[in-house]
Amino acid sequence: MRMSEPSGNMFRIVLLLTVLIPSIVDSNYFGTNDKKNDQCFCKLKGSIDDCSCSVDTVDYFNNVKIYPRLQSLLVRDYFRFYKVNLKQECPFWSDDSKCAMRYCHVQPCQDEDIPEGLKGDVLRNFHFNESPIDKYKPEAQFSDCLYSAKDHNRELGYLNTTISLEKYKDFELWQQYDDAQDNFCVKESSPGEYVNLLLNPERYTGYKGPSAHRIWRSIYMENCFRPENSPHNFIQSSKINGMCLEKRVFYRVISGLHASINIHLCAKYLTSSKDTLGIVPGGGQWGPNLKEFRRRFSPEETGGEGPNWLKNLYFIYLLELRALEKAAPYLEREEYYTGNKVQDADTRVAINDVLNVVRSFPEHFNESVMFTGGAEAQLLKEEFKQHFRNISRIMDCVGCDKCKLWGKLQIHGLGTALKILFSGKFDRWEPTLIHFSRKKFYLERSEIVALINAFGRLSESIFELDKFRQMMR
């Protein structure tokens, strides 16, 4: 009996450890008592500035609920093909620093690679009662807007209601001008070409040096709202609390986007440039680079600012999450048409599932407290918009085509989110007034693609951030 007692105690200890170890491991994800983990600069804690929720809440919500769904959604045809103009000239300076590395290049789609349903642009004021297969075909651009006189009632007298092609183009210009008043991004001079985002992933390309630094320096120094006596290329977080809410929001979304892009580059860093068959078409191998992550975000390398930049990632995530919730009634009615009936139906189910999860988040960003206070607030809102439009122009100055592609897409997506939150047109949705609501709450297909992909980039950044935490342990 005496010999069996220690064995019984040992069994109880082993049983207790079996129960406790999983919970201890799980606790590292949401918050831990391990002092070493707590001291890690990327183990963020507490509330997110100018928001009501905490970092832990967003980590769990994103990594468990949102990230897996978005990964499944973004591989679908509607979201993986993005139309972009990569040949637009830089309007601010002569760009003589083009990236010569092959990893900087983007291969546009051939016509036969593009789904048939994506080739035609739908005219917003027509085709409301047509089937998708009719209204999305390219030749439907002008055909149905040229009305026939045979439909007129002769007893009421003849009325010529035909619209010439020239007049219709004038109407489109008027509509574009009206839309431009709400847009936070500058409309591109030409539609550009389709790019398959899955074949041109965002990752480190080797683009660096003066050209790359000039992009971010121009954004922060010339287009961000700045507190007084802030000479640095970046804005010290301790000084932005002296600015009004709207100016703080602008800085935090730009800083958060910058942090997100840097995380992508660290998570998919070029670890070998040798031609390695079976790894990546064209050679090369990418993987996480913890040393580079520390260089870009550790307090020692960033003057103590790195953890604040990481927190701003959570801020922009919450802002775009709120935009998705606000536009959900509109997005749920979109057709997501590519010409493949089965895939289009699956895409509608998948996007509605994502939007239902988005709605379930308990503490959304509150945009209604911004730009209140009469004429002065409206002037600030216009200045806010002009600053962001300048940043969208700066994307044409990026010397690496792949960096330009993802920079333009993420700025386009963020600009769409700001349009949803602050144009005022998504504040009251009336789904029964289909014709009116389509005109009033119109989002172009490229805006929807950019919005979802941009949010997907932020979601992946938060997911990758947790993987870097695990590597540091």
CSV table of C-alpha atoms in Angstrom, one decimal:
chain,number,residue,atom,x,y,z
A,1,MET,CA,0.0,0.0,0.0
A,2,ARG,CA,2.8,2.4,0.8
A,3,MET,CA,4.4,1.8,-2.6
A,4,SER,CA,1.1,2.5,-4.4
A,5,GLU,CA,0.4,5.9,-2.7
A,6,PRO,CA,3.2,7.8,-4.5
A,7,SER,CA,2.0,6.2,-7.8
A,8,GLY,CA,-1.6,7.5,-7.0
A,9,ASN,CA,-0.2,11.0,-6.3
A,10,MET,CA,1.8,10.9,-9.5
A,11,PHE,CA,-1.3,9.9,-11.4
A,12,ARG,CA,-3.2,12.8,-10.0
A,13,ILE,CA,-0.4,15.2,-10.9
A,14,VAL,CA,-0.2,13.9,-14.4
A,15,LEU,CA,-4.0,14.2,-14.7
A,16,LEU,CA,-3.9,17.7,-13.3
A,17,LEU,CA,-1.2,18.7,-15.8
A,18,THR,CA,-3.2,17.1,-18.7
A,19,VAL,CA,-6.1,19.4,-17.8
A,20,LEU,CA,-4.1,22.5,-17.1
A,21,ILE,CA,-1.5,22.5,-20.0
A,22,PRO,CA,-4.0,23.1,-22.8
A,23,SER,CA,-5.6,26.0,-20.9
A,24,ILE,CA,-2.2,27.4,-20.2
A,25,VAL,CA,-1.3,27.2,-23.9
A,26,ASP,CA,-4.6,28.7,-24.9
A,27,SER,CA,-4.1,31.5,-22.5
A,28,ASN,CA,-1.0,32.6,-24.4
A,29,TYR,CA,-3.3,33.5,-27.3
A,30,PHE,CA,-5.6,35.8,-25.4
A,31,GLY,CA,-3.5,37.0,-22.5
A,32,THR,CA,-0.9,35.3,-20.4
A,33,ASN,CA,0.7,35.5,-17.0
A,34,ASP,CA,4.1,34.7,-18.4
A,35,LYS,CA,6.2,37.8,-17.8
A,36,LYS,CA,8.4,37.0,-20.7
A,37,ASN,CA,5.5,37.0,-23.1
A,38,ASP,CA,4.0,40.1,-21.5
A,39,GLN,CA,7.2,41.9,-22.1
A,40,CYS,CA,7.3,41.1,-25.9
A,41,PHE,CA,6.8,44.4,-27.8
A,42,CYS,CA,4.2,42.8,-30.1
A,43,LYS,CA,2.2,41.3,-27.3
A,44,LEU,CA,-0.3,44.2,-27.3
A,45,LYS,CA,-2.8,44.7,-24.5
A,46,GLY,CA,-5.5,47.0,-23.5
A,47,SER,CA,-8.0,49.2,-25.4
A,48,ILE,CA,-7.4,50.5,-28.9
A,49,ASP,CA,-7.1,54.2,-29.0
A,50,ASP,CA,-10.3,56.1,-30.0
A,51,CYS,CA,-12.2,52.8,-30.0
A,52,SER,CA,-14.1,51.0,-27.2
A,53,CYS,CA,-12.8,47.4,-27.6
A,54,SER,CA,-9.5,45.7,-26.7
A,55,VAL,CA,-6.8,44.1,-28.8
A,56,ASP,CA,-7.6,40.6,-27.4
A,57,THR,CA,-11.2,40.9,-28.6
A,58,VAL,CA,-10.1,41.7,-32.1
A,59,ASP,CA,-7.4,38.9,-32.1
A,60,TYR,CA,-10.0,36.3,-31.3
A,61,PHE,CA,-12.7,37.6,-33.6
A,62,ASN,CA,-10.3,37.9,-36.5
A,63,ASN,CA,-8.2,34.9,-36.2
A,64,VAL,CA,-11.0,32.5,-35.3
A,65,LYS,CA,-14.0,33.9,-37.2
A,66,ILE,CA,-13.1,36.3,-39.9
A,67,TYR,CA,-9.7,35.2,-41.3
A,68,PRO,CA,-10.6,31.6,-42.4
A,69,ARG,CA,-13.8,32.9,-44.1
A,70,LEU,CA,-12.0,35.6,-46.0
A,71,GLN,CA,-9.3,33.2,-47.2
A,72,SER,CA,-12.0,31.1,-48.7
A,73,LEU,CA,-13.8,34.1,-50.2
A,74,LEU,CA,-10.9,35.9,-51.8
A,75,VAL,CA,-9.9,32.9,-54.0
A,76,ARG,CA,-13.2,33.2,-55.9
A,77,ASP,CA,-13.2,34.7,-59.4
A,78,TYR,CA,-15.1,37.8,-58.5
A,79,PHE,CA,-12.5,38.9,-55.9
A,80,ARG,CA,-9.3,37.6,-57.4
A,81,PHE,CA,-9.5,39.7,-60.6
A,82,TYR,CA,-8.8,43.4,-60.1
A,83,LYS,CA,-8.7,46.0,-62.8
A,84,VAL,CA,-5.9,48.5,-62.3
A,85,ASN,CA,-3.8,51.0,-64.3
A,86,LEU,CA,-0.2,50.5,-63.5
A,87,LYS,CA,1.1,52.8,-66.3
A,88,GLN,CA,-0.3,56.1,-65.0
A,89,GLU,CA,2.5,58.6,-64.6
A,90,CYS,CA,3.5,60.0,-61.3
A,91,PRO,CA,2.0,63.5,-61.0
A,92,PHE,CA,4.4,64.8,-58.4
A,93,TRP,CA,8.0,64.0,-59.5
A,94,SER,CA,9.8,62.3,-62.3
A,95,ASP,CA,10.1,58.7,-61.3
A,96,ASP,CA,13.5,57.4,-62.4
A,97,SER,CA,13.8,54.6,-59.8
A,98,LYS,CA,12.0,51.7,-61.4
A,99,CYS,CA,12.6,48.4,-59.6
A,100,ALA,CA,14.6,46.2,-62.0
A,101,MET,CA,14.1,42.9,-60.0
A,102,ARG,CA,11.9,40.4,-61.7
A,103,TYR,CA,9.9,40.0,-58.4
A,104,CYS,CA,8.7,43.6,-58.9
A,105,HIS,CA,6.9,42.8,-62.2
A,106,VAL,CA,3.2,42.2,-62.6
A,107,GLN,CA,1.8,40.0,-65.4
A,108,PRO,CA,-1.6,41.2,-66.5
A,109,CYS,CA,-4.3,38.7,-67.6
A,110,GLN,CA,-4.8,37.6,-71.1
A,111,ASP,CA,-8.3,38.2,-72.4
A,112,GLU,CA,-9.1,34.4,-72.5
A,113,ASP,CA,-8.2,34.2,-68.7
A,114,ILE,CA,-10.8,36.7,-67.6
A,115,PRO,CA,-14.3,35.4,-66.7
A,116,GLU,CA,-16.8,36.4,-69.4
A,117,GLY,CA,-19.0,38.2,-66.8
A,118,LEU,CA,-16.2,40.5,-65.8
A,119,LYS,CA,-15.6,41.9,-69.2
A,120,GLY,CA,-18.5,44.3,-69.4
A,121,ASP,CA,-19.2,47.3,-67.2
A,122,VAL,CA,-22.7,47.8,-66.1
A,123,LEU,CA,-24.2,51.2,-66.6
A,124,ARG,CA,-25.7,52.4,-63.3
A,125,ASN,CA,-28.9,54.0,-64.6
A,126,PHE,CA,-30.0,51.2,-66.9
A,127,HIS,CA,-30.5,47.4,-67.0
A,128,PHE,CA,-32.3,47.2,-63.7
A,129,ASN,CA,-34.8,44.6,-64.8
A,130,GLU,CA,-32.5,42.5,-66.9
A,131,SER,CA,-31.0,39.1,-66.1
A,132,PRO,CA,-27.3,39.2,-65.2
A,133,ILE,CA,-26.3,37.4,-68.4
A,134,ASP,CA,-27.8,40.1,-70.5
A,135,LYS,CA,-26.7,43.2,-68.6
A,136,TYR,CA,-23.1,42.2,-67.9
A,137,LYS,CA,-22.2,41.4,-71.5
A,138,PRO,CA,-19.9,43.9,-73.1
A,139,GLU,CA,-22.2,44.8,-76.0
A,140,ALA,CA,-24.9,45.9,-73.5
A,141,GLN,CA,-23.0,49.1,-72.8
A,142,PHE,CA,-25.2,51.3,-74.9
A,143,SER,CA,-27.7,49.2,-76.7
A,144,ASP,CA,-30.7,49.5,-74.3
A,145,CYS,CA,-30.2,53.1,-73.6
A,146,LEU,CA,-31.1,54.1,-77.2
A,147,TYR,CA,-34.8,53.8,-77.0
A,148,SER,CA,-37.0,52.9,-79.9
A,149,ALA,CA,-39.9,55.1,-81.1
A,150,LYS,CA,-42.1,52.1,-81.8
A,151,ASP,CA,-42.8,51.8,-78.1
A,152,HIS,CA,-44.5,55.2,-78.0
A,153,ASN,CA,-48.3,55.6,-77.8
A,154,ARG,CA,-49.4,57.3,-81.0
A,155,GLU,CA,-52.7,58.3,-79.5
A,156,LEU,CA,-50.8,60.5,-77.1
A,157,GLY,CA,-48.7,62.0,-79.8
A,158,TYR,CA,-45.2,61.3,-80.8
A,159,LEU,CA,-42.4,62.2,-78.4
A,160,ASN,CA,-38.8,61.7,-79.4
A,161,THR,CA,-37.1,60.2,-76.4
A,162,THR,CA,-34.1,58.7,-78.1
A,163,ILE,CA,-30.7,59.6,-76.6
A,164,SER,CA,-27.7,60.0,-78.8
A,165,LEU,CA,-24.5,58.4,-77.9
A,166,GLU,CA,-22.9,61.8,-77.5
A,167,LYS,CA,-25.6,62.9,-75.1
A,168,TYR,CA,-25.3,59.7,-73.2
A,169,LYS,CA,-21.6,60.2,-72.8
A,170,ASP,CA,-22.3,63.7,-71.4
A,171,PHE,CA,-24.7,62.2,-68.9
A,172,GLU,CA,-22.0,59.8,-67.8
A,173,LEU,CA,-19.6,62.7,-67.3
A,174,TRP,CA,-22.2,64.4,-65.1
A,175,GLN,CA,-22.6,61.2,-63.1
A,176,GLN,CA,-18.9,60.8,-62.8
A,177,TYR,CA,-18.6,64.4,-61.5
A,178,ASP,CA,-21.3,63.8,-58.9
A,179,ASP,CA,-19.7,60.6,-57.8
A,180,ALA,CA,-16.3,62.3,-57.5
A,181,GLN,CA,-17.7,64.5,-54.8
A,182,ASP,CA,-18.1,61.5,-52.6
A,183,ASN,CA,-15.0,59.6,-53.6
A,184,PHE,CA,-11.9,59.6,-51.4
A,185,CYS,CA,-9.7,58.3,-54.3
A,186,VAL,CA,-8.9,60.0,-57.6
A,187,LYS,CA,-10.5,58.3,-60.6
A,188,GLU,CA,-7.9,56.8,-62.8
A,189,SER,CA,-7.5,58.2,-66.3
A,190,SER,CA,-8.0,54.8,-68.0
A,191,PRO,CA,-9.5,51.5,-66.7
A,192,GLY,CA,-6.2,49.7,-67.1
A,193,GLU,CA,-5.9,45.9,-67.2
A,194,TYR,CA,-7.1,43.0,-65.2
A,195,VAL,CA,-4.6,41.4,-62.8
A,196,ASN,CA,-5.0,38.0,-61.1
A,197,LEU,CA,-4.2,38.8,-57.5
A,198,LEU,CA,-3.5,35.2,-56.6
A,199,LEU,CA,-0.8,35.0,-59.2
A,200,ASN,CA,0.8,38.3,-58.1
A,201,PRO,CA,0.8,38.0,-54.3
A,202,GLU,CA,1.9,40.8,-52.0
A,203,ARG,CA,5.3,40.1,-50.6
A,204,TYR,CA,8.9,41.4,-50.3
A,205,THR,CA,10.3,42.2,-53.7
A,206,GLY,CA,13.6,44.0,-52.9
A,207,TYR,CA,12.2,47.4,-53.6
A,208,LYS,CA,13.8,49.8,-51.1
A,209,GLY,CA,16.1,52.8,-50.9
A,210,PRO,CA,15.4,56.4,-51.7
A,211,SER,CA,12.5,55.8,-54.0
A,212,ALA,CA,10.6,53.7,-51.5
A,213,HIS,CA,11.4,56.0,-48.6
A,214,ARG,CA,10.2,59.0,-50.6
A,215,ILE,CA,6.7,57.5,-51.0
A,216,TRP,CA,6.1,57.2,-47.2
A,217,ARG,CA,7.9,60.5,-46.5
A,218,SER,CA,5.6,62.3,-48.9
A,219,ILE,CA,2.6,60.7,-47.3
A,220,TYR,CA,3.5,61.5,-43.7
A,221,MET,CA,5.3,64.8,-44.2
A,222,GLU,CA,3.0,66.4,-46.8
A,223,ASN,CA,-0.4,64.7,-46.6
A,224,CYS,CA,-0.9,63.7,-42.9
A,225,PHE,CA,-2.3,66.1,-40.4
A,226,ARG,CA,0.6,67.0,-38.2
A,227,PRO,CA,0.9,68.3,-34.7
A,228,GLU,CA,3.0,71.4,-34.2
A,229,ASN,CA,6.8,70.9,-33.7
A,230,SER,CA,6.8,67.4,-35.2
A,231,PRO,CA,9.9,67.4,-37.6
A,232,HIS,CA,10.1,63.6,-37.8
A,233,ASN,CA,9.2,61.6,-40.9
A,234,PHE,CA,6.7,59.8,-38.7
A,235,ILE,CA,4.5,61.5,-36.2
A,236,GLN,CA,5.2,60.7,-32.5
A,237,SER,CA,2.2,59.0,-30.9
A,238,SER,CA,2.7,61.1,-27.8
A,239,LYS,CA,1.9,64.2,-29.8
A,240,ILE,CA,-1.2,63.2,-31.7
A,241,ASN,CA,-3.4,63.4,-28.6
A,242,GLY,CA,-3.2,67.1,-29.0
A,243,MET,CA,-5.0,66.9,-32.3
A,244,CYS,CA,-8.8,66.7,-32.9
A,245,LEU,CA,-10.4,63.3,-33.3
A,246,GLU,CA,-10.7,63.6,-37.1
A,247,LYS,CA,-7.0,64.3,-37.5
A,248,ARG,CA,-6.0,61.5,-35.2
A,249,VAL,CA,-8.2,59.1,-37.2
A,250,PHE,CA,-6.5,60.1,-40.4
A,251,TYR,CA,-3.0,59.5,-39.0
A,252,ARG,CA,-4.0,56.2,-37.4
A,253,VAL,CA,-5.5,54.7,-40.6
A,254,ILE,CA,-2.4,55.7,-42.6
A,255,SER,CA,-0.1,54.4,-39.9
A,256,GLY,CA,-2.1,51.2,-39.5
A,257,LEU,CA,-2.0,50.6,-43.3
A,258,HIS,CA,1.8,51.2,-43.2
A,259,ALA,CA,2.1,48.7,-40.4
A,260,SER,CA,0.0,46.2,-42.2
A,261,ILE,CA,2.1,46.4,-45.4
A,262,ASN,CA,5.3,46.0,-43.4
A,263,ILE,CA,3.9,42.9,-41.7
A,264,HIS,CA,3.1,41.4,-45.1
A,265,LEU,CA,6.7,42.0,-46.3
A,266,CYS,CA,8.1,40.5,-43.1
A,267,ALA,CA,5.8,37.4,-43.3
A,268,LYS,CA,6.6,36.8,-46.9
A,269,TYR,CA,10.3,37.9,-47.1
A,270,LEU,CA,12.5,36.8,-49.9
A,271,THR,CA,14.7,34.2,-48.2
A,272,SER,CA,16.3,32.8,-51.4
A,273,SER,CA,16.5,34.4,-54.8
A,274,LYS,CA,17.8,31.2,-56.4
A,275,ASP,CA,15.7,29.5,-59.0
A,276,THR,CA,14.1,26.7,-56.9
A,277,LEU,CA,11.8,24.5,-58.9
A,278,GLY,CA,8.6,23.5,-57.2
A,279,ILE,CA,8.6,26.5,-54.8
A,280,VAL,CA,7.3,29.5,-56.7
A,281,PRO,CA,6.9,29.9,-60.5
A,282,GLY,CA,9.9,31.8,-61.7
A,283,GLY,CA,12.1,30.8,-58.8
A,284,GLY,CA,12.6,32.3,-55.3
A,285,GLN,CA,11.4,31.3,-51.9
A,286,TRP,CA,9.5,33.4,-49.4
A,287,GLY,CA,9.0,33.0,-45.6
A,288,PRO,CA,8.8,34.8,-42.3
A,289,ASN,CA,11.8,36.9,-41.3
A,290,LEU,CA,11.8,37.6,-37.6
A,291,LYS,CA,14.9,39.7,-37.7
A,292,GLU,CA,13.3,42.0,-40.2
A,293,PHE,CA,10.1,42.2,-38.2
A,294,ARG,CA,12.1,43.3,-35.1
A,295,ARG,CA,13.9,45.9,-37.2
A,296,ARG,CA,10.6,47.4,-38.4
A,297,PHE,CA,8.7,47.3,-35.1
A,298,SER,CA,10.8,46.8,-32.0
A,299,PRO,CA,11.0,49.8,-29.6
A,300,GLU,CA,14.8,49.8,-29.8
A,301,GLU,CA,14.7,50.2,-33.6
A,302,THR,CA,11.8,52.6,-33.8
A,303,GLY,CA,12.3,55.1,-31.0
A,304,GLY,CA,9.7,53.3,-29.0
A,305,GLU,CA,7.0,53.8,-31.7
A,306,GLY,CA,6.8,50.3,-33.1
A,307,PRO,CA,4.1,49.0,-30.7
A,308,ASN,CA,2.0,52.1,-31.3
A,309,TRP,CA,2.2,51.4,-35.0
A,310,LEU,CA,1.0,47.9,-34.5
A,311,LYS,CA,-1.9,49.1,-32.4
A,312,ASN,CA,-2.9,51.4,-35.3
A,313,LEU,CA,-3.2,48.3,-37.4
A,314,TYR,CA,-6.1,47.3,-35.1
A,315,PHE,CA,-7.6,50.7,-35.5
A,316,ILE,CA,-7.8,50.6,-39.3
A,317,TYR,CA,-9.1,47.0,-39.0
A,318,LEU,CA,-12.0,48.3,-36.9
A,319,LEU,CA,-12.7,51.2,-39.2
A,320,GLU,CA,-13.0,49.0,-42.3
A,321,LEU,CA,-14.9,46.4,-40.3
A,322,ARG,CA,-17.5,49.1,-39.5
A,323,ALA,CA,-17.7,50.1,-43.2
A,324,LEU,CA,-18.5,46.5,-44.1
A,325,GLU,CA,-21.3,46.4,-41.4
A,326,LYS,CA,-22.7,49.7,-42.6
A,327,ALA,CA,-22.7,48.7,-46.3
A,328,ALA,CA,-23.9,45.1,-45.6
A,329,PRO,CA,-27.5,45.7,-46.8
A,330,TYR,CA,-26.1,46.9,-50.1
A,331,LEU,CA,-23.5,44.2,-50.4
A,332,GLU,CA,-26.0,41.5,-49.7
A,333,ARG,CA,-28.0,42.6,-52.7
A,334,GLU,CA,-25.1,42.6,-55.1
A,335,GLU,CA,-25.1,39.8,-57.8
A,336,TYR,CA,-21.3,39.1,-57.8
A,337,TYR,CA,-21.7,38.0,-61.4
A,338,THR,CA,-18.9,36.3,-63.3
A,339,GLY,CA,-20.9,34.1,-65.7
A,340,ASN,CA,-20.4,30.9,-63.7
A,341,LYS,CA,-23.9,30.3,-62.1
A,342,VAL,CA,-22.7,27.7,-59.6
A,343,GLN,CA,-19.7,29.8,-58.4
A,344,ASP,CA,-21.7,33.0,-58.4
A,345,ALA,CA,-24.3,31.4,-56.1
A,346,ASP,CA,-21.6,30.1,-53.8
A,347,THR,CA,-19.9,33.5,-53.7
A,348,ARG,CA,-23.2,35.2,-52.6
A,349,VAL,CA,-23.6,32.6,-49.9
A,350,ALA,CA,-20.0,33.1,-48.8
A,351,ILE,CA,-20.1,36.9,-48.7
A,352,ASN,CA,-23.4,36.9,-46.8
A,353,ASP,CA,-21.8,34.5,-44.2
A,354,VAL,CA,-18.9,37.0,-43.8
A,355,LEU,CA,-21.3,39.9,-43.4
A,356,ASN,CA,-23.3,38.0,-40.8
A,357,VAL,CA,-20.1,37.5,-38.8
A,358,VAL,CA,-19.2,41.1,-39.2
A,359,ARG,CA,-22.5,42.2,-37.8
A,360,SER,CA,-22.0,40.0,-34.7
A,361,PHE,CA,-19.0,42.0,-33.6
A,362,PRO,CA,-20.1,43.8,-30.4
A,363,GLU,CA,-18.2,47.1,-30.4
A,364,HIS,CA,-18.0,48.7,-33.8
A,365,PHE,CA,-16.1,51.9,-34.6
A,366,ASN,CA,-18.4,54.9,-34.2
A,367,GLU,CA,-18.0,57.3,-37.1
A,368,SER,CA,-21.1,59.4,-36.2
A,369,VAL,CA,-19.0,61.4,-33.7
A,370,MET,CA,-16.8,62.7,-36.5
A,371,PHE,CA,-17.3,65.8,-38.6
A,372,THR,CA,-20.0,67.3,-36.3
A,373,GLY,CA,-20.1,71.0,-35.7
A,374,GLY,CA,-21.4,72.9,-38.7
A,375,ALA,CA,-19.4,74.7,-41.4
A,376,GLU,CA,-16.0,74.3,-39.7
A,377,ALA,CA,-16.5,70.5,-39.5
A,378,GLN,CA,-17.4,70.4,-43.2
A,379,LEU,CA,-14.3,72.3,-44.2
A,380,LEU,CA,-12.3,69.8,-42.1
A,381,LYS,CA,-14.1,66.9,-43.9
A,382,GLU,CA,-13.1,68.4,-47.3
A,383,GLU,CA,-9.5,68.8,-46.2
A,384,PHE,CA,-9.6,65.2,-44.9
A,385,LYS,CA,-10.8,64.1,-48.3
A,386,GLN,CA,-8.2,66.1,-50.3
A,387,HIS,CA,-5.4,64.7,-48.2
A,388,PHE,CA,-6.5,61.2,-48.9
A,389,ARG,CA,-6.9,61.9,-52.6
A,390,ASN,CA,-3.3,63.1,-52.7
A,391,ILE,CA,-2.2,59.8,-51.2
A,392,SER,CA,-4.1,57.9,-53.8
A,393,ARG,CA,-2.2,59.9,-56.5
A,394,ILE,CA,1.1,59.1,-54.7
A,395,MET,CA,0.5,55.4,-55.4
A,396,ASP,CA,1.3,56.1,-59.1
A,397,CYS,CA,4.8,57.1,-58.0
A,398,VAL,CA,5.7,53.7,-56.6
A,399,GLY,CA,8.6,52.3,-58.6
A,400,CYS,CA,7.8,48.6,-58.2
A,401,ASP,CA,4.8,47.4,-60.2
A,402,LYS,CA,3.8,44.7,-57.7
A,403,CYS,CA,4.1,47.2,-54.8
A,404,LYS,CA,2.1,49.7,-56.8
A,405,LEU,CA,-0.6,47.1,-57.5
A,406,TRP,CA,-1.1,46.3,-53.8
A,407,GLY,CA,-0.6,49.9,-52.7
A,408,LYS,CA,-3.3,51.1,-55.1
A,409,LEU,CA,-5.7,48.3,-54.2
A,410,GLN,CA,-5.4,48.8,-50.4
A,411,ILE,CA,-5.7,52.6,-50.8
A,412,HIS,CA,-8.7,52.1,-53.1
A,413,GLY,CA,-10.3,49.7,-50.5
A,414,LEU,CA,-9.6,52.2,-47.6
A,415,GLY,CA,-11.0,55.0,-49.7
A,416,THR,CA,-14.1,53.0,-50.4
A,417,ALA,CA,-14.5,52.4,-46.7
A,418,LEU,CA,-14.2,56.1,-46.0
A,419,LYS,CA,-16.8,56.8,-48.7
A,420,ILE,CA,-19.2,54.4,-47.0
A,421,LEU,CA,-18.7,55.9,-43.6
A,422,PHE,CA,-18.6,59.6,-44.5
A,423,SER,CA,-20.4,60.3,-47.8
A,424,GLY,CA,-23.8,60.2,-46.0
A,425,LYS,CA,-25.3,58.1,-48.7
A,426,PHE,CA,-25.2,54.8,-46.7
A,427,ASP,CA,-26.7,56.2,-43.6
A,428,ARG,CA,-30.3,55.3,-44.6
A,429,TRP,CA,-30.9,52.2,-46.7
A,430,GLU,CA,-34.2,51.6,-48.4
A,431,PRO,CA,-34.1,48.2,-50.0
A,432,THR,CA,-37.6,48.4,-51.4
A,433,LEU,CA,-36.7,51.4,-53.6
A,434,ILE,CA,-34.5,49.4,-55.9
A,435,HIS,CA,-34.0,52.0,-58.7
A,436,PHE,CA,-33.5,54.9,-56.3
A,437,SER,CA,-31.2,53.0,-54.0
A,438,ARG,CA,-29.0,51.8,-56.9
A,439,LYS,CA,-28.4,55.4,-57.9
A,440,LYS,CA,-28.1,56.7,-54.4
A,441,PHE,CA,-25.8,54.0,-53.0
A,442,TYR,CA,-23.8,52.9,-56.0
A,443,LEU,CA,-20.5,51.1,-55.6
A,444,GLU,CA,-18.5,50.1,-58.6
A,445,ARG,CA,-17.4,46.5,-59.0
A,446,SER,CA,-13.8,47.6,-58.6
A,447,GLU,CA,-14.7,49.4,-55.3
A,448,ILE,CA,-16.3,46.2,-53.9
A,449,VAL,CA,-13.3,44.1,-55.0
A,450,ALA,CA,-10.9,46.6,-53.4
A,451,LEU,CA,-12.9,46.9,-50.2
A,452,ILE,CA,-13.0,43.1,-49.5
A,453,ASN,CA,-9.4,42.5,-50.6
A,454,ALA,CA,-8.1,45.5,-48.5
A,455,PHE,CA,-9.9,44.2,-45.4
A,456,GLY,CA,-8.5,40.7,-46.2
A,457,ARG,CA,-5.0,42.2,-46.1
A,458,LEU,CA,-5.6,43.7,-42.7
A,459,SER,CA,-7.1,40.4,-41.5
A,460,GLU,CA,-4.0,38.5,-42.7
A,461,SER,CA,-1.7,41.0,-41.0
A,462,ILE,CA,-3.3,40.4,-37.6
A,463,PHE,CA,-3.1,36.7,-38.2
A,464,GLU,CA,0.6,36.9,-39.2
A,465,LEU,CA,1.3,39.1,-36.2
A,466,ASP,CA,0.1,36.3,-33.9
A,467,LYS,CA,2.5,33.9,-35.7
A,468,PHE,CA,5.4,36.3,-35.1
A,469,ARG,CA,4.4,36.3,-31.4
A,470,GLN,CA,4.6,32.6,-31.3
A,471,MET,CA,8.1,32.6,-33.0
A,472,MET,CA,9.3,35.0,-30.3
A,473,ARG,CA,8.2,32.7,-27.6
